Structures are given as C-alpha cells and as structure tokens.
Amino acid sequence: FSHFHDTIGGTCLPSAYAQVEAQLGYSCAVADEALQYALRRHAVSLPSDRRQRLIIGNYLDKPFKGWVEHEPWLEWTEWQPDWCLIDEKGREVPHQLLGTEAVFPHNSSPRLLFPMKIPANSFRILRIARRTKPAPVIKTPADLEIEKTAAGDIRLLFAGSDFPVPQLFAICDPSDTWSHDVRSYGGALKARVRWSKPVCLDRGPLLRAWEVDGRLGPNVIHCEWRAYAGEQFLELRLRAEWRDFRSLLRLSWNMGDIRSHVDGVAGGRLTRPSTGLEYPVQDWTLLNIAGGSAAGVVMPDTTSMSATTGELRLTLLRSPYMADHDHDQPKKITGRQRVSDQGAHEFLFRFFPSATPSMLENQALLLHRPPLVAELTRGMPWRGQARQ
C-alpha cells in the first residue's frame, strides 16, 4: 500500500507519514532479522579457530562480485601494518584501510575495504592474520583526481582522462504535489552549485576518494566521489540538506547526442525517445549515443528522469506543499502546511562511460542487496596475550 501514488512523493497529509514510515520500518526490521539470524546460525556452526573470522553471506540467487566494507572489533588494539585478510585457502585478499564513520584514530577502529566474489546463496570466510610475504600487487590501481577550475566548476580526471562531470541545479517548480498536467519540468534555473576546494579522503591502491562541499542557494551539498581499482565506473555518494520551496533538485549529465534511452522499470525495461518528457524510472538508465556508443547510470535512490538529445536529467527532490492538489487555486497558508522533501537526503550513483542493460541491472541488484558480514572470535585468544 505504501507504494501507491497517493502515499509516496509527499502526497499524504504530513501527519499520516508517521504511520507509513513506521510500517515500512517494521517490514525492513523483520527482513533484516531473518537474514541476520540465518547468518549467525551459519557462523556458530563453524569450529573454533585461533584467528578472528569474518563470515560474509550472499543471499542473492546470483553470484556477488564487488566491494565489501566492514569495521571489525579489535578489542581496543590497533590494526597493525603486517595484518592482512586471508581466504579459506590461505591466500591474501587485498584490503585498504578507510577513514571511519566514528571519530576515532585511523587504526584503532579501522574500516576495511576489500573485493569479494561469492557464489549465489553462499558464504565466504576471511581470517585476520599476520602477513608472511609481500602484499599482492594491484595491477590496475584506483585513479581519480579532482580539481576546482578557475571558473569555480569541478574537473574530474578518471584514469588519466577528463570525465564528463554531472552538474547539480535548482530549478523553479511551481507545480502541485502531483504535478498535474505537467509532462516535463522546464522551469527557470534558480541556482548553480558554488563548490569548495576538493579534499582527498582516501588515496590507496583499491580506492581513491574525494569530497567536495557546495552551496546551492539555501541548500547544502556534500559529494563523495570514488574510483575503485579495476572498475570502469565512477561512484558518487551525494548528500543534500534541502531547504528550498517550489524548486526541484536536478542532476544533469551531458554525454553527447542522446538518440534514445533504455530505462529500468518495474519488471523489466523500456526504450524511450529523448524528447524531454518526464518518466518514472527504476534503478538505471542506458543512454544510446550517436555513433553507436552507450553510457549508463545506476541510481537506486532515483525514481524520476527525462532526457533530451543534449543531456540526461535526473529529478532528485521536489518541494511543493504536501498534499497540494491545485497549485494555481487561491488558498490560505498557515503553519499547519508543510513543504515536502525538506531535510537530509542521500543518493548513490554509478556512472558508466560504456555499459549494457544487463550490466546496469546487475549493478543495481548488488547495491540493493549487498552481502552481510558477521564476526566470529570463538577459540581466539585475547590479542593482548597472543600473536595472530
């Protein structure tokens, strides 16, 4: 019921959303509990081991091939330079230490990033051990540089080449909550982002990450750009503190002459013309570029888009009054009325200069249903008394 068009998109009365969100949260909690219990039942069935283990479960009916992040509990010790991760056959799995979400020294509460391949409906076991030989060499290390231009824009250098930078805009949107009789959002430009200086967060062989903050009118924007070793996509983790009214937040990507686009929809995919009309979308879009190339975007948090021959336009946020059925009718506005999409929002994107529909569908699935990680220390001595 909460996927009905009179529930999503700010169309309910503001007071109704407490119930809607509680019901959705309950559904998520029930599903998470079932998965977590299953993972731990498998973990406790394993024999004792003197090394700390990470039990990683893939609950998909398809193989997982991607990246896992996890912060192991190290009993108040620090991650040592000669520590590593080894798989079931004793082979070292490359890892990189990332900055943590908590405010801790880097090594006392490390966040590990490592690549994983897991068969469908299967588990993998990694152990924390001490390295006895040189670390494996990463053949194609992560490569991303970001700089602010003299004009105040952002320049992305990915694998040594300029990457078309997606742009963020605030667009005027006077339509009502349902956007009645609106086939495309063609409002005037309200604001462009004013960017701060980029800061490098991680500069390692597996991940190169930068953060850039910006202001978009009254709105605050935070971007984290990521490039992973051996991957052909750039990842954007976008956080928006949205405070605007009768505006929409748009992300535009100019990849050349877009002849048509193939969009993910519920239950499959549709090919649509690049006429600027707004369409619902689920998880991804593939842009058919003049000359035969195809670029793609995976966007699990975005549900509305349009494309012209010049650009892809993703509609991220809109801020009409909630449950406003007719925007052009006179009405009395008091403090009881609320504006939609206010506050903090997070979005994830992966931009592919070259892609196929199957590739994008698979990437979206892996982002929606990543592996779960549990730790097992049974049989392991306290680190203060024994070496691993």
Short mmCIF file of C-alpha atoms in Angstrom, two decimals:
data_model
loop_
_atom_site.label_atom_id
_atom_site.label_comp_id
_atom_site.label_asym_id
_atom_site.label_seq_id
_atom_site.Cartn_x
_atom_site.Cartn_y
_atom_site.Cartn_z
CA PHE A 1 0.00 0.00 0.00
CA SER A 2 2.89 2.37 0.73
CA HIS A 3 3.93 2.24 -2.94
CA PHE A 4 0.60 3.76 -4.02
CA HIS A 5 0.91 7.15 -5.73
CA ASP A 6 -1.14 8.84 -3.01
CA THR A 7 1.34 7.70 -0.36
CA ILE A 8 4.74 8.40 -1.91
CA GLY A 9 6.02 11.78 -3.02
CA GLY A 10 4.65 13.96 -0.22
CA THR A 11 1.06 13.40 -1.31
CA CYS A 12 -0.19 12.25 2.11
CA LEU A 13 -1.15 14.59 4.90
CA PRO A 14 2.03 15.29 6.88
CA SER A 15 0.57 13.64 10.00
CA ALA A 16 -0.03 10.38 8.09
CA TYR A 17 3.66 9.75 7.42
CA ALA A 18 4.48 8.70 10.98
CA GLN A 19 2.32 5.60 10.44
CA VAL A 20 3.59 4.99 6.89
CA GLU A 21 7.24 5.22 7.93
CA ALA A 22 6.68 3.01 10.98
CA GLN A 23 5.09 0.30 8.82
CA LEU A 24 7.92 0.41 6.29
CA GLY A 25 10.47 0.34 9.10
CA TYR A 26 8.77 -2.69 10.61
CA SER A 27 8.95 -4.52 7.27
CA CYS A 28 12.65 -3.73 6.98
CA ALA A 29 13.32 -4.87 10.56
CA VAL A 30 11.55 -8.21 10.03
CA ALA A 31 13.52 -8.88 6.84
CA ASP A 32 16.83 -7.85 8.42
CA GLU A 33 16.24 -10.03 11.48
CA ALA A 34 15.59 -13.09 9.31
CA LEU A 35 18.81 -12.54 7.34
CA GLN A 36 20.94 -11.77 10.39
CA TYR A 37 19.72 -14.82 12.31
CA ALA A 38 20.45 -17.04 9.31
CA LEU A 39 23.96 -15.61 9.02
CA ARG A 40 24.69 -16.17 12.70
CA ARG A 41 23.28 -19.68 12.68
CA HIS A 42 25.83 -20.49 10.00
CA ALA A 43 28.61 -18.73 11.94
CA VAL A 44 28.04 -20.65 15.19
CA SER A 45 28.06 -23.97 13.30
CA LEU A 46 31.74 -23.44 12.41
CA PRO A 47 34.53 -24.99 14.52
CA SER A 48 36.78 -22.90 16.78
CA ASP A 49 39.70 -21.03 15.28
CA ARG A 50 42.60 -19.07 16.77
CA ARG A 51 42.11 -16.31 14.23
CA GLN A 52 39.31 -13.77 14.12
CA ARG A 53 36.93 -14.54 11.25
CA LEU A 54 34.63 -12.52 9.04
CA ILE A 55 31.64 -14.54 7.82
CA ILE A 56 30.26 -12.98 4.63
CA GLY A 57 26.88 -14.14 3.32
CA ASN A 58 25.48 -13.59 -0.17
CA TYR A 59 21.71 -14.12 -0.09
CA LEU A 60 21.23 -13.44 -3.78
CA ASP A 61 20.36 -16.20 -6.24
CA LYS A 62 23.18 -14.73 -8.36
CA PRO A 63 26.93 -14.57 -7.72
CA PHE A 64 28.22 -11.45 -5.99
CA LYS A 65 31.29 -9.72 -7.38
CA GLY A 66 32.01 -6.35 -5.86
CA TRP A 67 33.24 -4.45 -2.82
CA VAL A 68 32.64 -5.00 0.88
CA GLU A 69 33.24 -2.55 3.71
CA HIS A 70 33.39 -3.64 7.34
CA GLU A 71 34.72 -2.31 10.64
CA PRO A 72 35.94 -5.28 12.73
CA TRP A 73 36.06 -5.16 16.52
CA LEU A 74 39.73 -5.40 17.55
CA GLU A 75 39.47 -5.39 21.36
CA TRP A 76 40.82 -1.83 21.62
CA THR A 77 44.00 -2.74 19.75
CA GLU A 78 45.22 -1.07 16.55
CA TRP A 79 45.32 -2.59 13.10
CA GLN A 80 48.98 -3.48 12.61
CA PRO A 81 50.99 -2.84 9.40
CA ASP A 82 51.62 -6.58 8.91
CA TRP A 83 48.00 -7.65 9.43
CA CYS A 84 46.06 -8.91 6.41
CA LEU A 85 42.96 -10.82 5.35
CA ILE A 86 43.30 -14.39 4.11
CA ASP A 87 40.67 -16.58 2.44
CA GLU A 88 39.72 -20.22 3.01
CA LYS A 89 42.84 -21.41 1.14
CA GLY A 90 45.26 -19.09 2.92
CA ARG A 91 45.53 -16.64 0.02
CA GLU A 92 45.75 -12.96 0.89
CA VAL A 93 42.76 -10.81 -0.05
CA PRO A 94 43.78 -7.21 -0.86
CA HIS A 95 42.42 -4.65 1.56
CA GLN A 96 42.60 -0.93 2.23
CA LEU A 97 42.03 0.97 5.44
CA LEU A 98 39.48 3.76 5.09
CA GLY A 99 38.53 6.63 7.35
CA THR A 100 35.85 5.59 9.80
CA GLU A 101 32.38 6.97 10.39
CA ALA A 102 33.12 7.36 14.09
CA VAL A 103 35.57 9.97 15.43
CA PHE A 104 38.44 7.61 16.27
CA PRO A 105 42.12 7.44 15.38
CA HIS A 106 42.51 5.81 11.97
CA ASN A 107 43.92 2.45 13.13
CA SER A 108 42.06 1.98 16.42
CA SER A 109 38.71 1.43 14.72
CA PRO A 110 39.61 0.61 11.11
CA ARG A 111 37.15 0.39 8.25
CA LEU A 112 38.26 -2.29 5.80
CA LEU A 113 37.52 -2.22 2.07
CA PHE A 114 38.16 -5.41 0.11
CA PRO A 115 36.95 -7.09 -3.11
CA MET A 116 34.84 -10.24 -2.86
CA LYS A 117 33.48 -12.95 -5.11
CA ILE A 118 30.73 -15.05 -3.51
CA PRO A 119 28.67 -17.75 -5.28
CA ALA A 120 24.88 -17.49 -5.20
CA ASN A 121 23.30 -18.34 -1.83
CA SER A 122 26.71 -18.97 -0.30
CA PHE A 123 29.11 -17.84 2.40
CA ARG A 124 32.78 -16.88 2.40
CA ILE A 125 35.13 -16.87 5.39
CA LEU A 126 38.04 -14.48 5.78
CA ARG A 127 40.55 -14.52 8.62
CA ILE A 128 42.63 -11.72 10.12
CA ALA A 129 46.23 -12.92 10.07
CA ARG A 130 49.81 -11.69 10.01
CA ARG A 131 51.45 -11.32 6.61
CA THR A 132 54.37 -13.69 5.97
CA LYS A 133 55.22 -12.47 2.46
CA PRO A 134 54.90 -9.23 0.46
CA ALA A 135 51.39 -7.94 -0.18
CA PRO A 136 49.90 -8.73 -3.62
CA VAL A 137 50.39 -6.06 -6.27
CA ILE A 138 47.24 -4.34 -7.55
CA LYS A 139 47.52 -4.49 -11.35
CA THR A 140 45.09 -1.62 -12.02
CA PRO A 141 45.08 0.69 -9.00
CA ALA A 142 42.35 3.25 -8.42
CA ASP A 143 42.99 6.52 -10.24
CA LEU A 144 40.93 9.68 -9.68
CA GLU A 145 41.94 13.31 -9.37
CA ILE A 146 39.57 16.24 -8.76
CA GLU A 147 40.34 19.92 -9.01
CA LYS A 148 38.42 23.17 -8.89
CA THR A 149 38.73 25.23 -12.06
CA ALA A 150 39.26 28.99 -12.28
CA ALA A 151 35.57 29.33 -13.22
CA GLY A 152 34.54 27.58 -9.98
CA ASP A 153 33.50 24.30 -11.59
CA ILE A 154 34.79 20.81 -10.78
CA ARG A 155 37.08 18.87 -13.10
CA LEU A 156 37.27 15.07 -12.85
CA LEU A 157 40.29 13.15 -14.14
CA PHE A 158 39.46 9.44 -14.22
CA ALA A 159 42.16 7.01 -15.34
CA GLY A 160 44.12 9.94 -16.75
CA SER A 161 41.30 11.37 -18.89
CA ASP A 162 38.67 14.07 -18.43
CA PHE A 163 35.35 12.63 -17.27
CA PRO A 164 32.07 14.46 -18.10
CA VAL A 165 31.08 15.99 -14.78
CA PRO A 166 27.41 15.62 -13.74
CA GLN A 167 26.01 19.02 -12.78
CA LEU A 168 23.58 19.92 -9.98
CA PHE A 169 20.95 22.63 -10.41
CA ALA A 170 18.00 24.08 -8.51
CA ILE A 171 15.10 24.53 -10.95
CA CYS A 172 11.88 26.51 -10.43
CA ASP A 173 8.92 24.14 -9.99
CA PRO A 174 5.58 25.86 -9.33
CA SER A 175 3.51 22.69 -9.90
CA ASP A 176 1.41 20.97 -7.24
CA THR A 177 2.39 17.85 -5.35
CA TRP A 178 1.15 15.52 -8.11
CA SER A 179 2.45 17.81 -10.93
CA HIS A 180 -0.95 17.73 -12.59
CA ASP A 181 -0.83 18.43 -16.35
CA VAL A 182 2.97 18.68 -16.26
CA ARG A 183 4.80 16.50 -18.80
CA SER A 184 8.28 17.90 -18.18
CA TYR A 185 10.00 20.16 -15.67
CA GLY A 186 11.11 23.14 -17.72
CA GLY A 187 11.25 25.79 -15.05
CA ALA A 188 13.86 28.52 -14.96
CA LEU A 189 17.24 27.97 -13.36
CA LYS A 190 17.27 29.16 -9.74
CA ALA A 191 20.84 28.35 -8.70
CA ARG A 192 24.04 26.53 -9.60
CA VAL A 193 26.34 24.96 -7.04
CA ARG A 194 29.19 27.03 -5.62
CA TRP A 195 31.86 24.44 -4.83
CA SER A 196 34.55 24.48 -2.15
CA LYS A 197 38.03 23.12 -2.73
CA PRO A 198 38.11 19.30 -3.18
CA VAL A 199 39.74 17.26 -0.41
CA CYS A 200 41.23 13.80 -0.89
CA LEU A 201 39.79 11.33 1.66
CA ASP A 202 41.47 8.08 0.58
CA ARG A 203 44.47 7.58 -1.68
CA GLY A 204 45.17 3.86 -1.79
CA PRO A 205 45.54 1.08 -4.35
CA LEU A 206 41.90 -0.10 -4.07
CA LEU A 207 40.07 3.20 -3.62
CA ARG A 208 40.67 6.84 -4.47
CA ALA A 209 38.03 9.06 -2.83
CA TRP A 210 37.48 12.81 -2.78
CA GLU A 211 34.93 15.00 -1.03
CA VAL A 212 33.59 18.32 -2.29
CA ASP A 213 31.14 20.55 -0.43
CA GLY A 214 28.92 23.14 -2.05
CA ARG A 215 26.08 25.60 -1.64
CA LEU A 216 23.06 25.62 -3.94
CA GLY A 217 21.03 28.66 -2.91
CA PRO A 218 19.85 27.86 0.65
CA ASN A 219 20.75 24.17 0.24
CA VAL A 220 23.92 22.42 1.38
CA ILE A 221 25.51 19.78 -0.87
CA HIS A 222 28.12 17.17 0.04
CA CYS A 223 29.65 14.92 -2.63
CA GLU A 224 31.99 11.97 -2.22
CA TRP A 225 33.49 10.79 -5.50
CA ARG A 226 35.00 7.29 -5.62
CA ALA A 227 37.09 5.30 -8.10
CA TYR A 228 37.74 1.61 -7.38
CA ALA A 229 40.64 -0.48 -8.63
CA GLY A 230 39.86 -2.16 -11.94
CA GLU A 231 36.34 -0.73 -12.21
CA GLN A 232 35.04 1.19 -15.23
CA PHE A 233 32.59 3.38 -13.30
CA LEU A 234 32.80 6.46 -11.11
CA GLU A 235 30.69 6.41 -7.97
CA LEU A 236 29.01 9.47 -6.47
CA ARG A 237 27.66 9.49 -2.93
CA LEU A 238 25.55 12.62 -2.69
CA ARG A 239 24.08 14.12 0.46
CA ALA A 240 21.74 17.10 0.16
CA GLU A 241 20.44 19.27 3.02
CA TRP A 242 17.36 20.55 1.18
CA ARG A 243 15.73 23.76 2.40
CA ASP A 244 14.15 25.10 -0.80
CA PHE A 245 10.49 25.75 -1.70
CA ARG A 246 8.75 25.22 -5.05
CA SER A 247 12.03 24.02 -6.52
CA LEU A 248 13.49 20.76 -7.67
CA LEU A 249 16.99 19.38 -7.42
CA ARG A 250 18.25 18.16 -10.77
CA LEU A 251 21.37 16.23 -11.69
CA SER A 252 22.29 16.64 -15.36
CA TRP A 253 24.83 14.56 -17.28
CA ASN A 254 25.93 15.56 -20.78
CA MET A 255 27.30 12.59 -22.70
CA GLY A 256 26.73 13.87 -26.25
CA ASP A 257 23.89 13.36 -28.72
CA ILE A 258 21.42 11.07 -26.88
CA ARG A 259 19.24 9.37 -29.51
CA SER A 260 17.14 7.34 -27.04
CA HIS A 261 17.38 5.76 -23.60
CA VAL A 262 16.58 2.31 -22.20
CA ASP A 263 15.21 2.63 -18.66
CA GLY A 264 14.77 0.17 -15.87
CA VAL A 265 11.08 -0.14 -14.92
CA ALA A 266 9.14 -2.45 -12.61
CA GLY A 267 9.51 -5.95 -14.02
CA GLY A 268 11.79 -5.11 -16.95
CA ARG A 269 12.97 -2.28 -19.21
CA LEU A 270 11.55 0.21 -21.76
CA THR A 271 13.11 2.10 -24.66
CA ARG A 272 12.04 5.75 -24.74
CA PRO A 273 12.76 8.71 -27.04
CA SER A 274 14.89 11.65 -25.92
CA THR A 275 12.12 14.24 -26.06
CA GLY A 276 12.48 15.80 -22.61
CA LEU A 277 9.35 14.14 -21.20
CA GLU A 278 9.50 13.12 -17.54
CA TYR A 279 9.24 9.37 -16.91
CA PRO A 280 9.29 7.09 -13.87
CA VAL A 281 12.46 5.01 -13.70
CA GLN A 282 13.68 2.15 -11.53
CA ASP A 283 17.36 1.74 -10.68
CA TRP A 284 19.12 2.52 -14.00
CA THR A 285 19.14 4.07 -17.46
CA LEU A 286 21.21 3.39 -20.58
CA LEU A 287 21.82 6.28 -22.98
CA ASN A 288 22.13 5.40 -26.67
CA ILE A 289 24.63 7.92 -28.02
CA ALA A 290 25.01 8.94 -31.68
CA GLY A 291 27.79 6.88 -33.25
CA GLY A 292 26.80 3.65 -31.54
CA SER A 293 28.18 4.07 -28.02
CA ALA A 294 26.11 3.63 -24.85
CA ALA A 295 26.65 5.20 -21.43
CA GLY A 296 24.77 4.24 -18.30
CA VAL A 297 23.84 5.32 -14.80
CA VAL A 298 22.88 3.11 -11.87
CA MET A 299 20.73 5.11 -9.44
CA PRO A 300 18.87 3.02 -6.84
CA ASP A 301 17.58 6.12 -5.00
CA THR A 302 16.20 8.00 -8.02
CA THR A 303 12.71 7.41 -9.41
CA SER A 304 12.13 10.16 -11.99
CA MET A 305 14.06 11.32 -15.06
CA SER A 306 13.97 12.84 -18.51
CA ALA A 307 16.44 13.07 -21.38
CA THR A 308 16.88 15.47 -24.25
CA THR A 309 19.27 14.99 -27.14
CA GLY A 310 21.76 17.03 -25.13
CA GLU A 311 21.57 15.73 -21.57
CA LEU A 312 20.24 13.23 -19.08
CA ARG A 313 18.21 14.97 -16.36
CA LEU A 314 17.57 13.17 -13.08
CA THR A 315 14.92 14.63 -10.76
CA LEU A 316 16.11 14.04 -7.21
CA LEU A 317 13.96 16.24 -4.94
CA ARG A 318 10.85 18.43 -5.28
CA SER A 319 9.46 20.87 -2.73
CA PRO A 320 5.80 21.79 -3.26
CA TYR A 321 3.42 21.96 -0.33
CA MET A 322 2.47 18.47 0.81
CA ALA A 323 -0.97 17.30 -0.39
CA ASP A 324 -1.40 20.41 -2.56
CA HIS A 325 -3.82 19.28 -5.28
CA ASP A 326 -4.19 22.50 -7.29
CA HIS A 327 -1.23 24.85 -7.16
CA ASP A 328 -2.93 27.73 -9.00
CA GLN A 329 -6.03 27.92 -6.79
CA PRO A 330 -6.10 30.57 -4.03
CA LYS A 331 -5.59 29.07 -0.59
CA LYS A 332 -4.86 30.15 2.94
CA ILE A 333 -1.37 29.08 4.07
CA THR A 334 -0.70 28.71 7.80
CA GLY A 335 1.90 26.97 9.90
CA ARG A 336 -0.02 23.71 9.58
CA GLN A 337 1.03 23.25 5.97
CA ARG A 338 4.34 21.54 5.32
CA VAL A 339 6.77 21.59 2.40
CA SER A 340 7.91 18.23 1.02
CA ASP A 341 11.45 16.82 0.81
CA GLN A 342 12.89 19.09 3.50
CA GLY A 343 15.98 17.97 5.38
CA ALA A 344 18.77 15.47 4.70
CA HIS A 345 18.67 13.09 1.72
CA GLU A 346 21.26 10.64 0.41
CA PHE A 347 21.71 9.36 -3.14
CA LEU A 348 24.07 6.85 -4.72
CA PHE A 349 25.08 6.88 -8.40
CA ARG A 350 27.45 4.88 -10.56
CA PHE A 351 28.33 6.48 -13.90
CA PHE A 352 29.47 4.18 -16.72
CA PRO A 353 31.05 5.71 -19.86
CA SER A 354 30.24 2.39 -21.56
CA ALA A 355 27.59 -0.09 -20.47
CA THR A 356 24.91 -2.64 -21.37
CA PRO A 357 21.43 -3.11 -19.86
CA SER A 358 22.42 -6.41 -18.22
CA MET A 359 25.47 -4.80 -16.63
CA LEU A 360 23.40 -1.99 -15.15
CA GLU A 361 20.66 -4.33 -13.91
CA ASN A 362 23.24 -6.48 -12.14
CA GLN A 363 24.97 -3.48 -10.57
CA ALA A 364 21.66 -2.19 -9.23
CA LEU A 365 20.83 -5.57 -7.72
CA LEU A 366 24.20 -5.73 -5.94
CA LEU A 367 23.68 -2.26 -4.48
CA HIS A 368 20.19 -3.10 -3.25
CA ARG A 369 21.20 -6.41 -1.67
CA PRO A 370 24.85 -6.34 -0.59
CA PRO A 371 26.43 -9.19 1.39
CA LEU A 372 26.05 -9.29 5.17
CA VAL A 373 29.08 -9.62 7.46
CA ALA A 374 29.30 -11.20 10.91
CA GLU A 375 32.37 -11.75 13.09
CA LEU A 376 33.38 -14.91 14.92
CA THR A 377 36.03 -14.99 17.67
CA ARG A 378 35.30 -18.40 19.26
CA GLY A 379 38.60 -20.15 20.02
CA MET A 380 40.61 -16.98 19.59
CA PRO A 381 42.91 -15.84 22.44
CA TRP A 382 42.79 -12.28 23.69
CA ARG A 383 45.02 -10.16 21.47
CA GLY A 384 46.90 -8.79 24.45
CA GLN A 385 48.22 -12.27 25.23
CA ALA A 386 48.79 -13.98 21.90
CA ARG A 387 50.00 -13.12 18.42
CA GLN A 388 47.79 -13.99 15.46
#
